PDB file of C-alpha atoms in Angstrom:
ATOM      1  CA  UNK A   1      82.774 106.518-175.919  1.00 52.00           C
ATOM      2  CA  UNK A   2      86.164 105.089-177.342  1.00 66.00           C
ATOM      3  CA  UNK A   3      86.909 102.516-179.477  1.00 77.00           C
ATOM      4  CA  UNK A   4      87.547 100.296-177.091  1.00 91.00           C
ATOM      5  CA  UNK A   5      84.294 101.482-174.837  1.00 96.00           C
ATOM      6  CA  UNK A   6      80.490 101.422-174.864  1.00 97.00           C
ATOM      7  CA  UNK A   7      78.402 103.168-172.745  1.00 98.00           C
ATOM      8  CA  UNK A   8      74.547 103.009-172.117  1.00 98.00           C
ATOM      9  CA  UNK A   9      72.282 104.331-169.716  1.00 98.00           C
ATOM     10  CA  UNK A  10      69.049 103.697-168.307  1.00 98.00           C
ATOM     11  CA  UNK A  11      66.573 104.297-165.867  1.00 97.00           C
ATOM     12  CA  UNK A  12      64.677 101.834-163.743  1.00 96.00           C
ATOM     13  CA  UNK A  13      61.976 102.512-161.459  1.00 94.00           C
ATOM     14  CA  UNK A  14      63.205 100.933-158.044  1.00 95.00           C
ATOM     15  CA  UNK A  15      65.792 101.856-155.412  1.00 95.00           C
ATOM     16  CA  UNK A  16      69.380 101.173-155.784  1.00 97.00           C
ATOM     17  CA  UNK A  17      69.146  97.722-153.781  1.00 96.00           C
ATOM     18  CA  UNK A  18      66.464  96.455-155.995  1.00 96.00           C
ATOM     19  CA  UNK A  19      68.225  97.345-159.139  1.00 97.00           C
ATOM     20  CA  UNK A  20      71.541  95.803-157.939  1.00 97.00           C
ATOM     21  CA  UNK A  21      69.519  92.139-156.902  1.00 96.00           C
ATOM     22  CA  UNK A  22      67.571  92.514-160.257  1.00 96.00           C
ATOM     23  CA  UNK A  23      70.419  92.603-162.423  1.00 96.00           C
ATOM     24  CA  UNK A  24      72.687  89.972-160.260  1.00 95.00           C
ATOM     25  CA  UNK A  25      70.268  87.574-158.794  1.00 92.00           C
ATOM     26  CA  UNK A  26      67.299  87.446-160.946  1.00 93.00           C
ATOM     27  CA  UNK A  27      68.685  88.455-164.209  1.00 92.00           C
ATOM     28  CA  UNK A  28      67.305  84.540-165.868  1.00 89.00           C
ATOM     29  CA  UNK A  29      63.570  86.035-165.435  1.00 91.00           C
ATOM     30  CA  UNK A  30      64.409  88.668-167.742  1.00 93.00           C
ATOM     31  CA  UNK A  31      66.898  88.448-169.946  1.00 93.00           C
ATOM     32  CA  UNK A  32      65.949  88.155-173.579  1.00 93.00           C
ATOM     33  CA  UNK A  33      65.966  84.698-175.230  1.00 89.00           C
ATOM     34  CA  UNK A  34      67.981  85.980-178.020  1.00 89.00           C
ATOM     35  CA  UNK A  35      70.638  86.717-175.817  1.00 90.00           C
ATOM     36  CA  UNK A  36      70.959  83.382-174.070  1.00 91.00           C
ATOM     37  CA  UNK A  37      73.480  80.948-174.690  1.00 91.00           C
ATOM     38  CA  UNK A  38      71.808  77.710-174.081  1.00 92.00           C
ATOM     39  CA  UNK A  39      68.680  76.734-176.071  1.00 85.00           C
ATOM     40  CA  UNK A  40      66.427  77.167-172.832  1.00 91.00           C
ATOM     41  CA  UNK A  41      64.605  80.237-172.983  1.00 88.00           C
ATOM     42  CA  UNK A  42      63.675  79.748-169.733  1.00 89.00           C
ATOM     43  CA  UNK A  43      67.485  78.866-168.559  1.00 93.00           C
ATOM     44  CA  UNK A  44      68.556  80.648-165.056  1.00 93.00           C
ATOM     45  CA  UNK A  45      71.158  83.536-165.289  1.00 94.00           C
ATOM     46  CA  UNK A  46      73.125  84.586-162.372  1.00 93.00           C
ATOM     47  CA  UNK A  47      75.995  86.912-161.581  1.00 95.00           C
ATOM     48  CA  UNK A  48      76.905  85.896-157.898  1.00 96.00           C
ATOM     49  CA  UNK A  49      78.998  87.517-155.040  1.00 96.00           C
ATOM     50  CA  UNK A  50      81.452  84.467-154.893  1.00 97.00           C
ATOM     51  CA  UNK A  51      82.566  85.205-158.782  1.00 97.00           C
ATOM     52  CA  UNK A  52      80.349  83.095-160.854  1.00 96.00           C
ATOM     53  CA  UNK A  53      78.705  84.172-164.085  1.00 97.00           C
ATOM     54  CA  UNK A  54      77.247  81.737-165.248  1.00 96.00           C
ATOM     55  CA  UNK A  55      73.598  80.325-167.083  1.00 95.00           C
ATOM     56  CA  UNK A  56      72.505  77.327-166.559  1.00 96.00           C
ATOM     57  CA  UNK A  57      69.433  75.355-168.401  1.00 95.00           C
ATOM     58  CA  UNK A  58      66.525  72.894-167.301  1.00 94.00           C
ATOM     59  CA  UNK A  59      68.506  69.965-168.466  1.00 96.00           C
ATOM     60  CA  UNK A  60      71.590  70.932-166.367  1.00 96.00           C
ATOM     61  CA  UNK A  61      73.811  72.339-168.863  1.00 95.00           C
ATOM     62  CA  UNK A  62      75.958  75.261-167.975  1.00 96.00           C
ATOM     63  CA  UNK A  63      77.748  78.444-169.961  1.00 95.00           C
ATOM     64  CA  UNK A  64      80.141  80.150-168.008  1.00 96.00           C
ATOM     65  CA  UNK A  65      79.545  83.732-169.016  1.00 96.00           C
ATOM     66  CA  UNK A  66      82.250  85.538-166.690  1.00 97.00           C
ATOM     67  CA  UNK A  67      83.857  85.794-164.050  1.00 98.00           C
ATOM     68  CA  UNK A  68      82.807  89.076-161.146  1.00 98.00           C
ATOM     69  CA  UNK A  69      85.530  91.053-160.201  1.00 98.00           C
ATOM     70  CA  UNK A  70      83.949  93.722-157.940  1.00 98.00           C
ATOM     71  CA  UNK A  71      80.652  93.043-155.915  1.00 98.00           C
ATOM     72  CA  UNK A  72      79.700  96.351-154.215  1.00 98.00           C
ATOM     73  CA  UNK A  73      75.845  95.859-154.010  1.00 97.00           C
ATOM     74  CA  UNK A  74      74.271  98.309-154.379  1.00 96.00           C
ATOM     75  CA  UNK A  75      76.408 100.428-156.332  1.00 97.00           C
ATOM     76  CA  UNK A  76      79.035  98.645-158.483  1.00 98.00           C
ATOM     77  CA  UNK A  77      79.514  95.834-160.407  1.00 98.00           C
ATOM     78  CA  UNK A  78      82.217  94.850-163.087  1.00 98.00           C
ATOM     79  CA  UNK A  79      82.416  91.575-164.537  1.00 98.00           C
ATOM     80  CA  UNK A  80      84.533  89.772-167.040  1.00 98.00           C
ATOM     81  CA  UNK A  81      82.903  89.073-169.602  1.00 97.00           C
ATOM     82  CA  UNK A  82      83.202  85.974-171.887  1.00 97.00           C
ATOM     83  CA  UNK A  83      80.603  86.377-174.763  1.00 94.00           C
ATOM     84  CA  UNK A  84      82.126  87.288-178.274  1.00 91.00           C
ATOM     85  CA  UNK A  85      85.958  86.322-177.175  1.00 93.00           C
ATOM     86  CA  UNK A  86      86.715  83.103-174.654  1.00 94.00           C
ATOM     87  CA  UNK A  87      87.804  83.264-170.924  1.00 95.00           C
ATOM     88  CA  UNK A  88      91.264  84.079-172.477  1.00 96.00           C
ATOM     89  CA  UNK A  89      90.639  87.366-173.870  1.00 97.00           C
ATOM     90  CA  UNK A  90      87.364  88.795-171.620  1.00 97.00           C
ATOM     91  CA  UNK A  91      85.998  92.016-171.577  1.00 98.00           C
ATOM     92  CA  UNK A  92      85.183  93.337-169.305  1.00 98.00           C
ATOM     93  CA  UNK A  93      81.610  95.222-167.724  1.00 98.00           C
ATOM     94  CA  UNK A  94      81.178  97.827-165.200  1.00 98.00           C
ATOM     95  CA  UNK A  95      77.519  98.473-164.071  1.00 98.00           C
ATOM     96  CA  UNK A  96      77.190 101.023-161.649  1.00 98.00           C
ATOM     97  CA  UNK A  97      73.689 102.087-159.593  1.00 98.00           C
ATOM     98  CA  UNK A  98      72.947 105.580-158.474  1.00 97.00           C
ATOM     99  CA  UNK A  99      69.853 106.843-157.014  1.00 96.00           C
ATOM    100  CA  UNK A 100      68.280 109.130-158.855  1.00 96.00           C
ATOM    101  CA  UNK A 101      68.150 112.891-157.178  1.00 93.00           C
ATOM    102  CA  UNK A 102      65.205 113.948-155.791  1.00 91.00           C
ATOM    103  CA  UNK A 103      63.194 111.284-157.133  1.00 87.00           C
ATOM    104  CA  UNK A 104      62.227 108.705-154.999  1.00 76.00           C
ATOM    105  CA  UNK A 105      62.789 104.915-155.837  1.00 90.00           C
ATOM    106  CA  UNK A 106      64.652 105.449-159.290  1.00 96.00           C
ATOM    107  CA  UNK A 107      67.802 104.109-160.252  1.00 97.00           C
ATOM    108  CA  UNK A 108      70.364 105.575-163.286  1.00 98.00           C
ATOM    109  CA  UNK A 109      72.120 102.541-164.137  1.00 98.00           C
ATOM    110  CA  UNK A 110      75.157 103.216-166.312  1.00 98.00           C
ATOM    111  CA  UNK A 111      76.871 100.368-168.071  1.00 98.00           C
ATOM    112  CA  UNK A 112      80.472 100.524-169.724  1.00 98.00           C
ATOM    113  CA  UNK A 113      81.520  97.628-171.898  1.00 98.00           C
ATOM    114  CA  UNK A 114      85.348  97.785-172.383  1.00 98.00           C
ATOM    115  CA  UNK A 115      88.007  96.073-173.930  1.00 97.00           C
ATOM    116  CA  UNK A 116      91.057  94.623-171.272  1.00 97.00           C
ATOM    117  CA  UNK A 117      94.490  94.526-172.666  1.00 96.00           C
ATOM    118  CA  UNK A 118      93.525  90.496-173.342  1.00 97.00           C
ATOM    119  CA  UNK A 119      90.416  91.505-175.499  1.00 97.00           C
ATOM    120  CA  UNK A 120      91.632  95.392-177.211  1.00 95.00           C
ATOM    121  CA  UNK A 121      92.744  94.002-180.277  1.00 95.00           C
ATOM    122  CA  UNK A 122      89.115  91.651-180.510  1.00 94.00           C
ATOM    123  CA  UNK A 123      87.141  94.326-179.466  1.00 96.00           C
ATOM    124  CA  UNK A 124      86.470  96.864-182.493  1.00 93.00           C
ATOM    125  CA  UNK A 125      85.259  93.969-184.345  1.00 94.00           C
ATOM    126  CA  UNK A 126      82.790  92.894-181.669  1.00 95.00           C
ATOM    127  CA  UNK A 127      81.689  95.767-180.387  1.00 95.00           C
ATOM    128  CA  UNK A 128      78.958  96.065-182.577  1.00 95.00           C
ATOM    129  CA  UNK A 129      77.407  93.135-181.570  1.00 95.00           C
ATOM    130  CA  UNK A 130      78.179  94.125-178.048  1.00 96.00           C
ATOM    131  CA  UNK A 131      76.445  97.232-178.665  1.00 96.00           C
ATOM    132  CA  UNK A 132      73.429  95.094-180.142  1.00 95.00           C
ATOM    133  CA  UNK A 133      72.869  93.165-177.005  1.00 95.00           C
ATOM    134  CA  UNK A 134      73.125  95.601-174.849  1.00 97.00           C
ATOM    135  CA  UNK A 135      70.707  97.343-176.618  1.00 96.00           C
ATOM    136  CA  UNK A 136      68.247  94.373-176.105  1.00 96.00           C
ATOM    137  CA  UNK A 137      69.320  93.556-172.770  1.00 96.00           C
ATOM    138  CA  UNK A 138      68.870  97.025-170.874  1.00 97.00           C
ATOM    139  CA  UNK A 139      65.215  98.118-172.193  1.00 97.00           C
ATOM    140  CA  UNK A 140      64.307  94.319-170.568  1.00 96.00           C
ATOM    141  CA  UNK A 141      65.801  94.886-167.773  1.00 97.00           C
ATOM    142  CA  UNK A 142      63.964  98.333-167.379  1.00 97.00           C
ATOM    143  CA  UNK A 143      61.062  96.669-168.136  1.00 96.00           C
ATOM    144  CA  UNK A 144      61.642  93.898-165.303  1.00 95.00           C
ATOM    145  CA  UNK A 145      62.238  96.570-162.734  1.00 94.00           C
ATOM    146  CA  UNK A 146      58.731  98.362-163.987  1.00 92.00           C
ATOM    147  CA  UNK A 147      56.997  95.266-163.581  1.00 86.00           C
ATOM    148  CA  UNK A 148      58.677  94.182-160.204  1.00 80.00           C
ATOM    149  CA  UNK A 149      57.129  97.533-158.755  1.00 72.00           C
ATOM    150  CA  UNK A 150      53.545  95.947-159.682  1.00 54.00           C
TER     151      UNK A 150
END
């Protein structure tokens, strides 16, 4: 890890494919409340093939969170990422999807959060609250892909 990187890793308990739709399509079912940034807890969160990041709430208001660069289901995915700069100055996330040797229907995801010479000189000071989230965000998303499998 640099100073102008994070890494995490986790693993979920579902194939690849899963994994990749999990994250992208159905992330609003899991992400943590405290992580949203519209005051619906229940607001809709989607990273989509055509480039939008975006969460939207029940009343119809919208937060553009990114912008998807790369859409390589179901390996790779990198985002900008708006969060803790503006569209401006984005970060930028790659989440990549392995499958898991010799162990059937299990998923290393590995996440790299990284400054973009927009963002490097922003990015020391945020990255701890980068870190945070990320922190949050993964262990629900492993717990999403647990509870998908019952």
């Amino acid at each position: 890890m640099s100073a102008h990187e994070l890494r995490r890793e986790v693993v979920l308990a579902c194939a690849p494919a899963r994994a990749f739709a999990l994250f992208t399509e159905h992330a609003g079912a899991w992400w943590p409340p405290e992580r949203r940034h519209t005051s619906d807890p229940t607001s809709v969160i989607q990273l989509r093939e055509d480039g939008r990041f975006f969460e939207r709430a029940g009343d119809g208001t919208e937060v553009e969170l990114g912008r998807v660069r790369v859409w390589s289901p179901p390996d790779r995915l990198v985002f900008d990422f708006y969060p803790g700069t503006d569209r401006a100055h984005p970060t930028e996330v790659e989440v990549r999807f392995a499958a898991v040797p010799g162990a059937a229907d299990r998923t290393a995801v590995t996440l790299v959060h990284r400054a973009t010479p927009a963002s490097e000189a922003l990015f020391g000071a945020r990255a701890p609250r980068y870190l945070a989230s990320w922190d949050l965000v993964l262990p629900a998303f492993v717990r999403a892909a647990e509870l998908d499998r019952r």
